[in-house]
């Protein structure tokens, strides 16, 4: 009498395991003109450190929108929205290669790892290249001002100078960047960094063309 039950259990395992694996795998998103995402960005820099060129703190919020098959950035200040030449915002939303490297890989699944090299220049030093590691660690539900979404948890790690004004041969620390990619949103819903220089972004709203 136990054999039929064991056989049924075996069938259920074969059916449910592939379904569960498929549910936690995401293919590369296909973007359309009209797709848009609004994010709030917070930046904290060590005391006495300033940077030149495009900076994330220029606006408190941004909109990234696809027009003519390309993502455009718009800064939001109160009721005013203006187009902004700030490509540094795009990786925080779409994870496209930029100052944070190749942040997303597809098909995405738990356990996926890869590496990349990024270039950055700490204040008062020469441009340097550093290897970074990426790992997809989990698939979980996260909360945003727009609501709850199922998302992949990704962690990016790299070596960075400990000092705000590092000297050649100075000590480094492992800096961690944690972010959450939501397949239903086709974007990174949340991003945060560790260390003395902190960047964080949070999805506030979005719209996808049908």
PDB file of N, CA and C in Angstrom, residues 138-182:
ATOM      1  N   UNK A 138      20.069  35.446  -3.295  1.00  0.00           N
ATOM      2  CA  UNK A 138      18.753  35.016  -2.821  1.00  0.00           C
ATOM      3  C   UNK A 138      17.659  35.535  -3.745  1.00  0.00           C
ATOM      4  N   UNK A 139      16.450  35.035  -3.520  1.00  0.00           N
ATOM      5  CA  UNK A 139      15.260  35.520  -4.215  1.00  0.00           C
ATOM      6  C   UNK A 139      14.212  35.736  -3.132  1.00  0.00           C
ATOM      7  N   UNK A 140      13.851  36.981  -2.906  1.00  0.00           N
ATOM      8  CA  UNK A 140      12.993  37.297  -1.767  1.00  0.00           C
ATOM      9  C   UNK A 140      12.069  38.465  -2.086  1.00  0.00           C
ATOM     10  N   UNK A 141      11.149  38.711  -1.165  1.00  0.00           N
ATOM     11  CA  UNK A 141      10.217  39.818  -1.325  1.00  0.00           C
ATOM     12  C   UNK A 141      10.791  41.050  -0.632  1.00  0.00           C
ATOM     13  N   UNK A 142      10.789  42.172  -1.318  1.00  0.00           N
ATOM     14  CA  UNK A 142      11.283  43.418  -0.737  1.00  0.00           C
ATOM     15  C   UNK A 142      10.191  44.475  -0.774  1.00  0.00           C
ATOM     16  N   UNK A 143      10.309  45.434   0.140  1.00  0.00           N
ATOM     17  CA  UNK A 143       9.343  46.520   0.219  1.00  0.00           C
ATOM     18  C   UNK A 143       9.944  47.800  -0.341  1.00  0.00           C
ATOM     19  N   UNK A 144       9.154  48.518  -1.131  1.00  0.00           N
ATOM     20  CA  UNK A 144       9.542  49.822  -1.666  1.00  0.00           C
ATOM     21  C   UNK A 144       8.357  50.765  -1.475  1.00  0.00           C
ATOM     22  N   UNK A 145       8.562  52.068  -1.652  1.00  0.00           N
ATOM     23  CA  UNK A 145       7.424  52.992  -1.575  1.00  0.00           C
ATOM     24  C   UNK A 145       6.327  52.674  -2.596  1.00  0.00           C
ATOM     25  N   UNK A 146       6.677  51.950  -3.653  1.00  0.00           N
ATOM     26  CA  UNK A 146       5.703  51.579  -4.684  1.00  0.00           C
ATOM     27  C   UNK A 146       4.960  50.297  -4.321  1.00  0.00           C
ATOM     28  N   UNK A 147       5.469  49.542  -3.361  1.00  0.00           N
ATOM     29  CA  UNK A 147       4.843  48.280  -2.982  1.00  0.00           C
ATOM     30  C   UNK A 147       5.871  47.178  -2.809  1.00  0.00           C
ATOM     31  N   UNK A 148       5.384  45.950  -2.678  1.00  0.00           N
ATOM     32  CA  UNK A 148       6.263  44.801  -2.501  1.00  0.00           C
ATOM     33  C   UNK A 148       6.509  44.103  -3.834  1.00  0.00           C
ATOM     34  N   UNK A 149       7.750  43.629  -4.025  1.00  0.00           N
ATOM     35  CA  UNK A 149       8.109  42.929  -5.255  1.00  0.00           C
ATOM     36  C   UNK A 149       9.021  41.753  -4.927  1.00  0.00           C
ATOM     37  N   UNK A 150       8.891  40.691  -5.708  1.00  0.00           N
ATOM     38  CA  UNK A 150       9.846  39.591  -5.633  1.00  0.00           C
ATOM     39  C   UNK A 150      11.108  40.034  -6.357  1.00  0.00           C
ATOM     40  N   UNK A 151      12.254  39.826  -5.722  1.00  0.00           N
ATOM     41  CA  UNK A 151      13.500  40.342  -6.301  1.00  0.00           C
ATOM     42  C   UNK A 151      14.673  39.430  -5.985  1.00  0.00           C
ATOM     43  N   UNK A 152      15.654  39.450  -6.879  1.00  0.00           N
ATOM     44  CA  UNK A 152      16.923  38.768  -6.647  1.00  0.00           C
ATOM     45  C   UNK A 152      17.818  39.689  -5.803  1.00  0.00           C
ATOM     46  N   UNK A 153      18.449  39.117  -4.806  1.00  0.00           N
ATOM     47  CA  UNK A 153      19.411  39.854  -3.989  1.00  0.00           C
ATOM     48  C   UNK A 153      20.801  39.642  -4.574  1.00  0.00           C
ATOM     49  N   UNK A 154      21.458  40.718  -4.947  1.00  0.00           N
ATOM     50  CA  UNK A 154      22.807  40.642  -5.515  1.00  0.00           C
ATOM     51  C   UNK A 154      23.775  41.409  -4.634  1.00  0.00           C
ATOM     52  N   UNK A 155      24.990  40.879  -4.533  1.00  0.00           N
ATOM     53  CA  UNK A 155      26.030  41.537  -3.747  1.00  0.00           C
ATOM     54  C   UNK A 155      27.265  41.713  -4.619  1.00  0.00           C
ATOM     55  N   UNK A 156      27.764  42.935  -4.651  1.00  0.00           N
ATOM     56  CA  UNK A 156      28.986  43.276  -5.388  1.00  0.00           C
ATOM     57  C   UNK A 156      30.048  43.641  -4.358  1.00  0.00           C
ATOM     58  N   UNK A 157      31.239  43.058  -4.474  1.00  0.00           N
ATOM     59  CA  UNK A 157      32.316  43.362  -3.534  1.00  0.00           C
ATOM     60  C   UNK A 157      33.558  43.816  -4.290  1.00  0.00           C
ATOM     61  N   UNK A 158      34.301  44.721  -3.670  1.00  0.00           N
ATOM     62  CA  UNK A 158      35.514  45.242  -4.278  1.00  0.00           C
ATOM     63  C   UNK A 158      36.421  45.776  -3.179  1.00  0.00           C
ATOM     64  N   UNK A 159      37.701  45.937  -3.494  1.00  0.00           N
ATOM     65  CA  UNK A 159      38.648  46.568  -2.585  1.00  0.00           C
ATOM     66  C   UNK A 159      38.683  48.060  -2.863  1.00  0.00           C
ATOM     67  N   UNK A 160      38.612  48.846  -1.810  1.00  0.00           N
ATOM     68  CA  UNK A 160      38.643  50.300  -1.947  1.00  0.00           C
ATOM     69  C   UNK A 160      39.518  50.882  -0.852  1.00  0.00           C
ATOM     70  N   UNK A 161      40.120  52.057  -1.082  1.00  0.00           N
ATOM     71  CA  UNK A 161      40.975  52.671  -0.055  1.00  0.00           C
ATOM     72  C   UNK A 161      40.194  52.935   1.228  1.00  0.00           C
ATOM     73  N   UNK A 162      40.822  52.700   2.385  1.00  0.00           N
ATOM     74  CA  UNK A 162      40.177  52.966   3.665  1.00  0.00           C
ATOM     75  C   UNK A 162      40.047  54.455   3.921  1.00  0.00           C
ATOM     76  N   UNK A 163      41.058  55.212   3.492  1.00  0.00           N
ATOM     77  CA  UNK A 163      41.077  56.643   3.767  1.00  0.00           C
ATOM     78  C   UNK A 163      40.328  57.414   2.691  1.00  0.00           C
ATOM     79  N   UNK A 164      39.734  58.531   3.097  1.00  0.00           N
ATOM     80  CA  UNK A 164      39.060  59.397   2.123  1.00  0.00           C
ATOM     81  C   UNK A 164      40.060  60.028   1.163  1.00  0.00           C
ATOM     82  N   UNK A 165      41.305  60.196   1.642  1.00  0.00           N
ATOM     83  CA  UNK A 165      42.384  60.729   0.797  1.00  0.00           C
ATOM     84  C   UNK A 165      43.561  59.756   0.879  1.00  0.00           C
ATOM     85  N   UNK A 166      43.455  58.644   0.161  1.00  0.00           N
ATOM     86  CA  UNK A 166      44.457  57.583   0.294  1.00  0.00           C
ATOM     87  C   UNK A 166      45.820  57.976  -0.254  1.00  0.00           C
ATOM     88  N   UNK A 167      46.856  57.337   0.330  1.00  0.00           N
ATOM     89  CA  UNK A 167      48.220  57.511  -0.142  1.00  0.00           C
ATOM     90  C   UNK A 167      48.634  56.258  -0.910  1.00  0.00           C
ATOM     91  N   UNK A 168      49.594  56.372  -1.832  1.00  0.00           N
ATOM     92  CA  UNK A 168      50.063  55.185  -2.556  1.00  0.00           C
ATOM     93  C   UNK A 168      50.487  54.085  -1.590  1.00  0.00           C
ATOM     94  N   UNK A 169      49.997  52.881  -1.825  1.00  0.00           N
ATOM     95  CA  UNK A 169      50.331  51.759  -0.958  1.00  0.00           C
ATOM     96  C   UNK A 169      49.545  51.735   0.346  1.00  0.00           C
ATOM     97  N   UNK A 170      48.552  52.617   0.468  1.00  0.00           N
ATOM     98  CA  UNK A 170      47.763  52.668   1.694  1.00  0.00           C
ATOM     99  C   UNK A 170      46.841  51.466   1.831  1.00  0.00           C
ATOM    100  N   UNK A 171      46.248  51.321   3.011  1.00  0.00           N
ATOM    101  CA  UNK A 171      45.381  50.190   3.281  1.00  0.00           C
ATOM    102  C   UNK A 171      44.078  50.270   2.487  1.00  0.00           C
ATOM    103  N   UNK A 172      43.545  49.091   2.197  1.00  0.00           N
ATOM    104  CA  UNK A 172      42.259  49.018   1.502  1.00  0.00           C
ATOM    105  C   UNK A 172      41.271  48.243   2.372  1.00  0.00           C
ATOM    106  N   UNK A 173      40.011  48.360   2.047  1.00  0.00           N
ATOM    107  CA  UNK A 173      38.960  47.630   2.733  1.00  0.00           C
ATOM    108  C   UNK A 173      38.028  47.014   1.705  1.00  0.00           C
ATOM    109  N   UNK A 174      37.345  45.951   2.096  1.00  0.00           N
ATOM    110  CA  UNK A 174      36.359  45.338   1.213  1.00  0.00           C
ATOM    111  C   UNK A 174      35.069  46.141   1.308  1.00  0.00           C
ATOM    112  N   UNK A 175      34.651  46.688   0.198  1.00  0.00           N
ATOM    113  CA  UNK A 175      33.422  47.479   0.164  1.00  0.00           C
ATOM    114  C   UNK A 175      32.316  46.658  -0.501  1.00  0.00           C
ATOM    115  N   UNK A 176      31.160  46.652   0.115  1.00  0.00           N
ATOM    116  CA  UNK A 176      30.041  45.834  -0.357  1.00  0.00           C
ATOM    117  C   UNK A 176      28.921  46.708  -0.888  1.00  0.00           C
ATOM    118  N   UNK A 177      28.378  46.311  -2.023  1.00  0.00           N
ATOM    119  CA  UNK A 177      27.211  46.971  -2.604  1.00  0.00           C
ATOM    120  C   UNK A 177      26.103  45.915  -2.704  1.00  0.00           C
ATOM    121  N   UNK A 178      24.976  46.169  -2.099  1.00  0.00           N
ATOM    122  CA  UNK A 178      23.859  45.229  -2.128  1.00  0.00           C
ATOM    123  C   UNK A 178      22.704  45.854  -2.905  1.00  0.00           C
ATOM    124  N   UNK A 179      22.150  45.100  -3.832  1.00  0.00           N
ATOM    125  CA  UNK A 179      21.036  45.626  -4.620  1.00  0.00           C
ATOM    126  C   UNK A 179      20.060  44.515  -4.977  1.00  0.00           C
ATOM    127  N   UNK A 180      18.852  44.933  -5.371  1.00  0.00           N
ATOM    128  CA  UNK A 180      17.752  43.991  -5.587  1.00  0.00           C
ATOM    129  C   UNK A 180      17.149  44.224  -6.967  1.00  0.00           C
ATOM    130  N   UNK A 181      17.232  43.195  -7.801  1.00  0.00           N
ATOM    131  CA  UNK A 181      16.662  43.285  -9.148  1.00  0.00           C
ATOM    132  C   UNK A 181      15.291  42.619  -9.150  1.00  0.00           C
ATOM    133  N   UNK A 182      14.249  43.373  -9.522  1.00  0.00           N
ATOM    134  CA  UNK A 182      12.878  42.867  -9.562  1.00  0.00           C
ATOM    135  C   UNK A 182      12.470  42.593 -11.011  1.00  0.00           C
TER     136      UNK A 182
END
